[in-house]
Coordinates of C-alpha atoms in Angstrom, one line a residue:
X551 CA 4.1 -30.5 6.9
X552 CA 7.3 -32.1 8.2
X553 CA 8.8 -28.6 8.9
X554 CA 5.6 -27.6 10.8
X555 CA 5.7 -31.0 12.8
X556 CA 9.4 -30.6 13.8
X557 CA 8.6 -27.1 15.0
X558 CA 5.7 -27.9 17.1
X559 CA 7.5 -30.7 18.6
X560 CA 9.2 -28.1 20.8
X561 CA 6.9 -25.4 20.8
X562 CA 3.5 -24.9 22.3
X563 CA 2.7 -21.4 20.8
X564 CA 3.3 -20.7 17.1
X565 CA 3.0 -17.0 15.8
X566 CA 2.7 -15.8 12.4
X567 CA 6.4 -14.8 12.9
X568 CA 7.3 -18.4 13.7
X569 CA 5.4 -19.7 10.6
X570 CA 7.1 -17.4 8.1
X571 CA 10.6 -17.6 9.8
X572 CA 10.8 -21.3 10.6
X573 CA 8.2 -22.9 8.0
X574 CA 7.2 -21.0 5.0
X575 CA 10.6 -18.9 4.3
X576 CA 12.8 -22.1 4.7
X577 CA 10.4 -24.2 2.4
X578 CA 10.5 -21.3 0.0
X579 CA 14.4 -21.4 0.0
X580 CA 14.5 -25.2 -0.3
X581 CA 11.9 -25.1 -3.2
X582 CA 13.6 -22.4 -5.2
X583 CA 17.3 -23.4 -4.3
X584 CA 18.2 -20.2 -2.9
X585 CA 20.2 -19.4 0.2
X586 CA 19.5 -17.3 3.2
X587 CA 22.2 -14.7 4.4
X588 CA 23.1 -14.5 8.1
X589 CA 20.6 -11.7 8.5
X590 CA 17.8 -14.2 8.6
X591 CA 18.8 -15.6 12.1
X592 CA 15.9 -14.8 14.4
X593 CA 16.3 -11.8 16.5
X594 CA 14.4 -10.8 19.7
X595 CA 13.2 -7.4 21.2
X596 CA 11.1 -4.7 20.0
X597 CA 14.1 -3.1 18.2
X598 CA 14.3 -5.8 15.8
X599 CA 10.6 -6.2 15.1
X600 CA 10.6 -3.1 12.6
X601 CA 13.3 -5.1 10.4
X602 CA 11.7 -8.4 10.3
X603 CA 9.5 -7.7 7.3
X604 CA 12.8 -7.0 5.3
X605 CA 14.6 -9.9 7.0
X606 CA 12.2 -12.4 5.3
X607 CA 11.6 -10.3 2.1
X608 CA 11.8 -12.1 -1.1
X609 CA 13.4 -9.8 -3.8
X610 CA 11.3 -8.8 -6.6
X611 CA 12.0 -10.9 -9.8
X612 CA 13.3 -8.8 -12.9
X613 CA 10.7 -7.7 -15.3
X614 CA 12.6 -9.8 -18.0
X615 CA 12.5 -13.0 -15.8
X616 CA 8.7 -12.5 -15.3
X617 CA 8.1 -12.1 -19.0
X618 CA 10.0 -15.2 -19.7
X619 CA 8.2 -17.2 -17.3
X620 CA 4.9 -15.9 -18.6
X621 CA 5.5 -16.8 -22.3
X622 CA 2.7 -18.0 -24.1
X623 CA 0.4 -15.7 -22.7
X624 CA -1.3 -18.2 -20.2
X625 CA -1.2 -17.4 -16.3
X626 CA 1.4 -19.3 -14.4
X627 CA 0.2 -22.1 -12.4
X628 CA -0.1 -21.3 -8.7
X629 CA 2.5 -23.1 -6.7
X630 CA 1.5 -25.3 -3.8
X631 CA 3.3 -23.4 -1.2
X632 CA 1.3 -20.3 -2.3
X633 CA -2.1 -22.1 -1.8
X634 CA -0.7 -23.2 1.8
X635 CA 0.3 -19.7 2.9
X636 CA -3.0 -18.3 1.4
X637 CA -5.1 -20.7 3.3
X638 CA -3.4 -20.1 6.4
X639 CA -3.7 -16.5 6.0
X640 CA -7.6 -16.8 5.4
X641 CA -7.8 -19.2 8.3
X642 CA -6.5 -16.5 10.6
X643 CA -9.0 -13.9 9.1
X644 CA -11.7 -16.6 9.7
X645 CA -11.1 -16.6 13.4
X646 CA -10.9 -12.7 13.5
X647 CA -7.1 -12.6 13.8
X648 CA -5.6 -9.9 11.7
X649 CA -2.5 -11.4 10.2
X650 CA 0.9 -9.9 11.4
X651 CA 2.7 -7.6 8.7
X652 CA 5.3 -10.3 8.5
X653 CA 2.9 -12.8 7.0
X654 CA 1.2 -10.2 4.8
X655 CA 4.5 -9.2 3.3
X656 CA 5.5 -12.8 2.7
X657 CA 2.3 -13.3 0.7
X658 CA 2.9 -10.2 -1.2
X659 CA 6.5 -11.3 -2.1
X660 CA 5.6 -14.9 -2.9
X661 CA 2.7 -13.8 -5.2
X662 CA 5.1 -11.6 -7.2
X663 CA 7.9 -14.1 -7.0
X664 CA 5.7 -16.9 -8.6
X665 CA 4.2 -14.4 -11.0
X666 CA 0.6 -14.7 -9.4
X667 CA -0.3 -10.9 -9.9
X668 CA -4.1 -11.7 -10.3
X669 CA -4.1 -13.5 -7.0
X670 CA -2.3 -10.6 -5.5
X671 CA -4.8 -8.2 -6.8
X672 CA -7.7 -10.1 -5.3
X673 CA -6.1 -10.3 -1.7
X674 CA -5.5 -6.5 -2.1
X675 CA -8.9 -5.6 -3.5
X676 CA -10.8 -7.6 -0.8
X677 CA -8.5 -6.3 2.0
X678 CA -7.2 -9.8 2.8
X679 CA -3.9 -8.1 2.8
X680 CA -4.4 -5.0 5.0
X681 CA -3.0 -1.4 4.5
X682 CA 0.5 -1.0 5.8
X683 CA 3.5 1.2 5.0
X684 CA 5.5 -1.8 4.2
X685 CA 2.9 -3.1 1.4
X686 CA 2.9 0.5 0.0
X687 CA 6.7 0.3 -0.5
X688 CA 6.2 -3.0 -2.2
X689 CA 3.5 -1.6 -4.4
X690 CA 5.5 1.5 -5.2
X691 CA 8.5 -0.9 -6.3
X692 CA 6.2 -2.9 -8.5
X693 CA 4.5 0.1 -10.1
X694 CA 7.9 1.9 -10.9
X695 CA 10.0 -1.1 -12.1
X696 CA 7.1 -2.9 -14.0
X697 CA 5.3 0.1 -15.3
X698 CA 2.3 -1.9 -14.0
X699 CA -0.9 0.0 -14.2
X700 CA -2.9 -2.0 -11.5
X701 CA 0.0 -1.6 -9.1
X702 CA 0.1 2.1 -9.7
X703 CA -3.6 2.3 -8.8
X704 CA -3.5 0.1 -5.8
X705 CA -0.4 2.0 -4.6
X706 CA -2.3 5.2 -5.0
X707 CA -5.2 3.9 -3.2
X708 CA -3.4 2.4 -0.2
X709 CA -1.2 5.3 0.3
X710 CA -4.0 7.8 0.5
X711 CA -5.8 5.7 2.9
X712 CA -2.8 5.4 5.4
X713 CA -1.7 9.0 4.3
X714 CA 1.8 8.2 2.8
X715 CA 1.3 11.4 0.9
X716 CA 5.0 11.4 -0.5
X717 CA 4.2 8.1 -2.2
X718 CA 1.0 9.5 -3.7
X719 CA 3.1 12.5 -5.3
X720 CA 5.6 10.0 -6.3
X721 CA 3.1 8.1 -8.0
X722 CA 1.7 11.3 -9.8
X723 CA 5.2 12.0 -10.9
X724 CA 5.8 8.5 -12.4
X725 CA 2.5 8.7 -14.3
X726 CA 3.7 12.1 -15.5
X727 CA 0.8 13.9 -14.0
X728 CA 3.1 17.0 -13.3
X729 CA 0.2 19.7 -12.9
X730 CA -1.4 17.7 -10.1
X731 CA 1.6 17.3 -8.0
X732 CA 2.2 20.9 -6.6
X733 CA -1.6 21.6 -5.8
X734 CA -1.6 18.3 -4.1
X735 CA 1.2 19.1 -1.9
X736 CA -0.2 22.4 -1.1
X737 CA -3.6 20.9 -0.1
X738 CA -2.1 18.2 1.9
X739 CA 0.7 20.3 3.4
X740 CA 3.2 17.6 2.6
X741 CA 6.8 18.7 2.8
X742 CA 8.7 15.4 2.5
X743 CA 8.3 15.2 -1.3
X744 CA 11.5 16.4 -3.2
X745 CA 10.5 19.0 -5.6
X746 CA 13.7 18.9 -7.4
X747 CA 12.8 15.5 -8.6
X748 CA 9.6 16.9 -10.2
X749 CA 11.7 19.8 -11.8
X750 CA 14.3 17.4 -13.1
X751 CA 11.9 15.1 -14.6
X752 CA 10.0 17.7 -16.4
X753 CA 13.2 19.1 -17.8
X754 CA 14.1 15.8 -19.1
X755 CA 10.5 15.1 -20.4
X756 CA 10.8 16.4 -23.9
X757 CA 7.5 15.1 -25.1
X758 CA 5.6 16.8 -22.1
X759 CA 7.3 20.1 -22.8
X760 CA 6.6 19.8 -26.5
X761 CA 3.0 19.2 -25.7
X762 CA 3.0 22.1 -23.3
X763 CA 5.9 24.6 -23.6
X764 CA 5.0 26.5 -20.6
X765 CA 5.0 23.3 -18.3
X766 CA 8.1 24.0 -16.4
X767 CA 7.4 27.8 -16.0
X768 CA 3.8 27.0 -14.8
X769 CA 5.1 24.4 -12.2
X770 CA 7.8 26.8 -11.0
X771 CA 5.5 29.6 -10.6
X772 CA 3.2 27.2 -8.4
X773 CA 6.3 26.5 -6.2
X774 CA 7.1 30.1 -5.8
X775 CA 3.5 30.8 -4.8
X776 CA 3.7 28.1 -2.4

């Protein structure tokens, strides 16, 4: 609250960008005892806008740190800062204001940092957090580094809605649905996905090749036909 009062004392207009960069993010740094690099300094202009989400990005905690924090099987208590940020997000939606990507990404990051995956799932399910390439990237990271089933499904659904087709193919690869990848790429005319990644993973997946000895040959034939 003191940080917000200090901010509005010399500014008449507050955007979501200001709230994240000058109130929420500094408070998070103070709360967690972490430091902010020089890249966090505010930048102006449309050229810098594409980098703002990463400037205030909170790194995903390691899987080990998350397991240690949730030891005992009980959900972690939601920190006060998360309650404030979510309340601010909902107040914008209540006034028919679509939250800026910077705010949405910050909410995603802080949920994951404090182990509030259940809250994050609700925000995604009810579209409080709106579809965007930035959130797809974050979901993809959670899905692949945590082997999280809910994140895999959420990533697939959002990537399909916004037509991030290479991400969809990547999730199919991550979940070892090898036979579905090439037909999907053909039907969607997607060319950004690296087929060598598919072939390399099949070659290294001994279990899949034992279950289907002709798997690699079948996929290669599909690629050649394409």
